[in-house]
Backbone as numpy.savetxt, mean C-alpha at the origin, in Angstrom:
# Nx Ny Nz CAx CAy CAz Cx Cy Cz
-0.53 -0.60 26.04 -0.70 -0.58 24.60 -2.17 -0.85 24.29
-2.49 -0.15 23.26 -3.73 0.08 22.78 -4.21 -1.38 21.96
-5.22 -2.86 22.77 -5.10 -3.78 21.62 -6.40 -3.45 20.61
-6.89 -2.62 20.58 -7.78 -1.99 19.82 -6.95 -1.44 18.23
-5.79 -1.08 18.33 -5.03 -0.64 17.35 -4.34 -1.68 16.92
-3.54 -2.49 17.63 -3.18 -4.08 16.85 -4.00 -4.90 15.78
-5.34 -4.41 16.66 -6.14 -5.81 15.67 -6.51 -4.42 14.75
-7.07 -3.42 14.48 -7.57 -2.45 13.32 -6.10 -2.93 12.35
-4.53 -2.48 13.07 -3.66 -2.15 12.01 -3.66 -3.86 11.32
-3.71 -5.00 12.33 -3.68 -6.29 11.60 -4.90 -6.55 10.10
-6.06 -6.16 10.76 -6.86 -6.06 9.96 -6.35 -5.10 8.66
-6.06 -4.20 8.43 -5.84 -3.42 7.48 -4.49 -3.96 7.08
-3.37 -4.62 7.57 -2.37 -4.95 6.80 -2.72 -6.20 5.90
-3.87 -6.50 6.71 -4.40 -7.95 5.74 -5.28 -7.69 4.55
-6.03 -6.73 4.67 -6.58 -6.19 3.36 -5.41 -5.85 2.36
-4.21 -5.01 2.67 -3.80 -4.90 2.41 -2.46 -5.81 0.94
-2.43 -7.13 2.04 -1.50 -8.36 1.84 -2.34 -8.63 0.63
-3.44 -8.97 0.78 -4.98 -9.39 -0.06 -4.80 -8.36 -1.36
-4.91 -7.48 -1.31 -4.34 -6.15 -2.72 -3.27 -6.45 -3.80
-2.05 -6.95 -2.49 -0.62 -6.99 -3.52 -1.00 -8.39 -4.13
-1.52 -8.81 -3.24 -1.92 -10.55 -3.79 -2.65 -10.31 -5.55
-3.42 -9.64 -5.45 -4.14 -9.81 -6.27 -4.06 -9.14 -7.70
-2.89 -7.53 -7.30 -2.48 -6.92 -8.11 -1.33 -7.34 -8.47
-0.38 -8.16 -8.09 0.59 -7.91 -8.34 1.19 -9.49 -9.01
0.50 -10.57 -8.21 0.72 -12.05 -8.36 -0.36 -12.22 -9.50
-1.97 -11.81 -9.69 -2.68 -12.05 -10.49 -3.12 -11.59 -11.21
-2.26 -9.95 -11.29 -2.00 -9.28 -12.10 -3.63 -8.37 -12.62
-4.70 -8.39 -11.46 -5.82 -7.76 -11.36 -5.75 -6.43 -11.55
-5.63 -5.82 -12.08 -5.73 -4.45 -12.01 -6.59 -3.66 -11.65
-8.24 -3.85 -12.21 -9.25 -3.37 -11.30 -9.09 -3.16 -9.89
-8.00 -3.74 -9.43 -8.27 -3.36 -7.57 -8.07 -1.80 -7.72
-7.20 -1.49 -9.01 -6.65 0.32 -8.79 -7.25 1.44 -8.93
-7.63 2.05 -8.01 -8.43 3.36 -8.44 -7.90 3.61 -9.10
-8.90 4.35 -9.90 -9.16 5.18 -11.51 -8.33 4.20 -12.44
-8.23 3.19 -12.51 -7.33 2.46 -13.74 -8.80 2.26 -14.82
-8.17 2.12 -15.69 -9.09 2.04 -16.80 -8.37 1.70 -18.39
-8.55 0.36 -18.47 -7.83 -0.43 -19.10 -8.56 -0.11 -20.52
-9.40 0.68 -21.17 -9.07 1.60 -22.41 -7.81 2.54 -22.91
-7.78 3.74 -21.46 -7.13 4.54 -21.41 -5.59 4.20 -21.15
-5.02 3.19 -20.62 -3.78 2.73 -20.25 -3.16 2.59 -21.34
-2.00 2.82 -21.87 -1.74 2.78 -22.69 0.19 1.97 -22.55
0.48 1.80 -21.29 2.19 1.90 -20.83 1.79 0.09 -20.21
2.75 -0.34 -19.55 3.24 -1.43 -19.55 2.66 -2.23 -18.14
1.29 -3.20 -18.74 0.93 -3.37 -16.94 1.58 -4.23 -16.36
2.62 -4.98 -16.22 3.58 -5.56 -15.46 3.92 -4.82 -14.92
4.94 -3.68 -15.38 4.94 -2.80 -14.11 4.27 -2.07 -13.31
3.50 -1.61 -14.05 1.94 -1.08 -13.04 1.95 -2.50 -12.10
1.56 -3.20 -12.00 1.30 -4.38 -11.55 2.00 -4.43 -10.22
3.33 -4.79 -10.78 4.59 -4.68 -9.68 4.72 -3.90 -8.93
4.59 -2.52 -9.35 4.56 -1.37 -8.83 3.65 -0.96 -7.67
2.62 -1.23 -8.14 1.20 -0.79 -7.40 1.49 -2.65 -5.98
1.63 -3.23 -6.63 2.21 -4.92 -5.29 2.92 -4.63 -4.54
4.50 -4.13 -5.32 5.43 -3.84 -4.21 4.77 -3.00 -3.41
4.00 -2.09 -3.86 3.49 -0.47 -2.65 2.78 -1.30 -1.54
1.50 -2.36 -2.02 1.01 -2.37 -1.35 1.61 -3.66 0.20
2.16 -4.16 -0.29 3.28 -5.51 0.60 4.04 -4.62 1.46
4.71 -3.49 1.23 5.58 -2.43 1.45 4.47 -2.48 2.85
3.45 -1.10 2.38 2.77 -0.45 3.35 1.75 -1.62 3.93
1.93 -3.17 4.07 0.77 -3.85 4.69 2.22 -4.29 5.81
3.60 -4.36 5.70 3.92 -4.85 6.38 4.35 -3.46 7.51
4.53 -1.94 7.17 4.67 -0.96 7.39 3.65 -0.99 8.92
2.46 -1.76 8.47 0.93 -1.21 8.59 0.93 -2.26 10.04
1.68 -3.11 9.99 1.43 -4.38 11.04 2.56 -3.42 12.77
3.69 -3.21 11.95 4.40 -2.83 12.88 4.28 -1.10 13.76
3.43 -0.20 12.86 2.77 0.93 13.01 2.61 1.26 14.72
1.43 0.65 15.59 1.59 0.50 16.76 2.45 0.46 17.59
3.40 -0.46 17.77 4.29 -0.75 18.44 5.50 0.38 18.16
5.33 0.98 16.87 6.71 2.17 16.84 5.93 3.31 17.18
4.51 3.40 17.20 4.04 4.66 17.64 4.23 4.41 19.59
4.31 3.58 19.82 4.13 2.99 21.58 5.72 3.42 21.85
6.52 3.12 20.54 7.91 3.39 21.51 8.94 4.19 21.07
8.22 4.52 20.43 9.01 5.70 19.18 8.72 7.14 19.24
7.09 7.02 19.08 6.05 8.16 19.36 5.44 8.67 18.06
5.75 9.89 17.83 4.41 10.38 16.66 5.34 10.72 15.83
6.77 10.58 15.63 7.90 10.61 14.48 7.49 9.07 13.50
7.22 8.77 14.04 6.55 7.17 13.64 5.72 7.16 12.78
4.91 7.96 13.20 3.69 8.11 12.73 3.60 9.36 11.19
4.52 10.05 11.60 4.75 10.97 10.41 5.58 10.22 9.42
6.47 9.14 9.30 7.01 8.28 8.86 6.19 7.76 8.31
5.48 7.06 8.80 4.72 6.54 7.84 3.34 7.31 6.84
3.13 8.27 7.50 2.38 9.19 6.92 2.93 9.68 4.92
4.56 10.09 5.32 5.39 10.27 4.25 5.20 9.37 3.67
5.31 8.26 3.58 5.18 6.51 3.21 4.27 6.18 1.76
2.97 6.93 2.78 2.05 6.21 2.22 1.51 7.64 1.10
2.07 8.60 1.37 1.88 9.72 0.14 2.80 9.55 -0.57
4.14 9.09 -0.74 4.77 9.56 -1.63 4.56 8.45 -2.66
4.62 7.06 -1.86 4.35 6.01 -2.55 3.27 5.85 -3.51
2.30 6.46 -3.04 0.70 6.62 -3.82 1.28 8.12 -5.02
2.29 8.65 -4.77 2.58 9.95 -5.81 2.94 8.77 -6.59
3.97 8.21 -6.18 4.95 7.54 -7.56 4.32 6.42 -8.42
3.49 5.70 -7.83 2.76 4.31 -8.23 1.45 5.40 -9.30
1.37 6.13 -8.91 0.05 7.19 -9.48 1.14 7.74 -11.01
2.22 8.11 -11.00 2.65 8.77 -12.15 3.08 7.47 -12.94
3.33 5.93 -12.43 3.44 5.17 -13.67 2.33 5.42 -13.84
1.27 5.04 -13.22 -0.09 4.51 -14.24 -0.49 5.82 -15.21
0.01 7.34 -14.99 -0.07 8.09 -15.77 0.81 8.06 -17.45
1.19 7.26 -17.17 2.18 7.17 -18.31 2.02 6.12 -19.43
């Protein structure tokens, strides 16, 4: 096993953890690309929640990544690929709203 990829995916699930932390518990919104709290006009609690749950979701997704690509293989990897687009579609059409 690759420990070069443990510590990158640890590292990035921790940025990650650090995101929902901040969007979602302290209700920061600036962490969100393109948000722009003129233009918002819909409900930022759920933006909030929304955009937290995604990111807690894909930081804990993000830790175990390795180890299912090591024993799983590259179905794993397209798994999470799906993951992290569809999630970024749906969290993207609240904030459109």
């Amino acid at each position: 096993m690759l420990w070069g990829a443990i510590v990158g995916s640890l590292f990035a699930s921790l940025f990650l953890f650090g995101s929902a932390y901040l969007i979602w518990y302290k209700k920061d919104l600036t962490f969100i690309a393109g948000y722009d709290e003129k233009k918002f006009k819909g409900d930022k609690d759920r933006l909030a929640r929304a955009y937290g749950i995604f990111c807690l979701a894909s930081g804990i997704l993000t830790v175990f990544l390795p180890f299912a690509l090591e024993f799983i293989g590259s179905y794993a990897g397209a798994l999470f690929g799906t993951w992290i687009t569809v999630g970024s579609l749906c969290c993207r059409s609240i904030q459109s709203h």
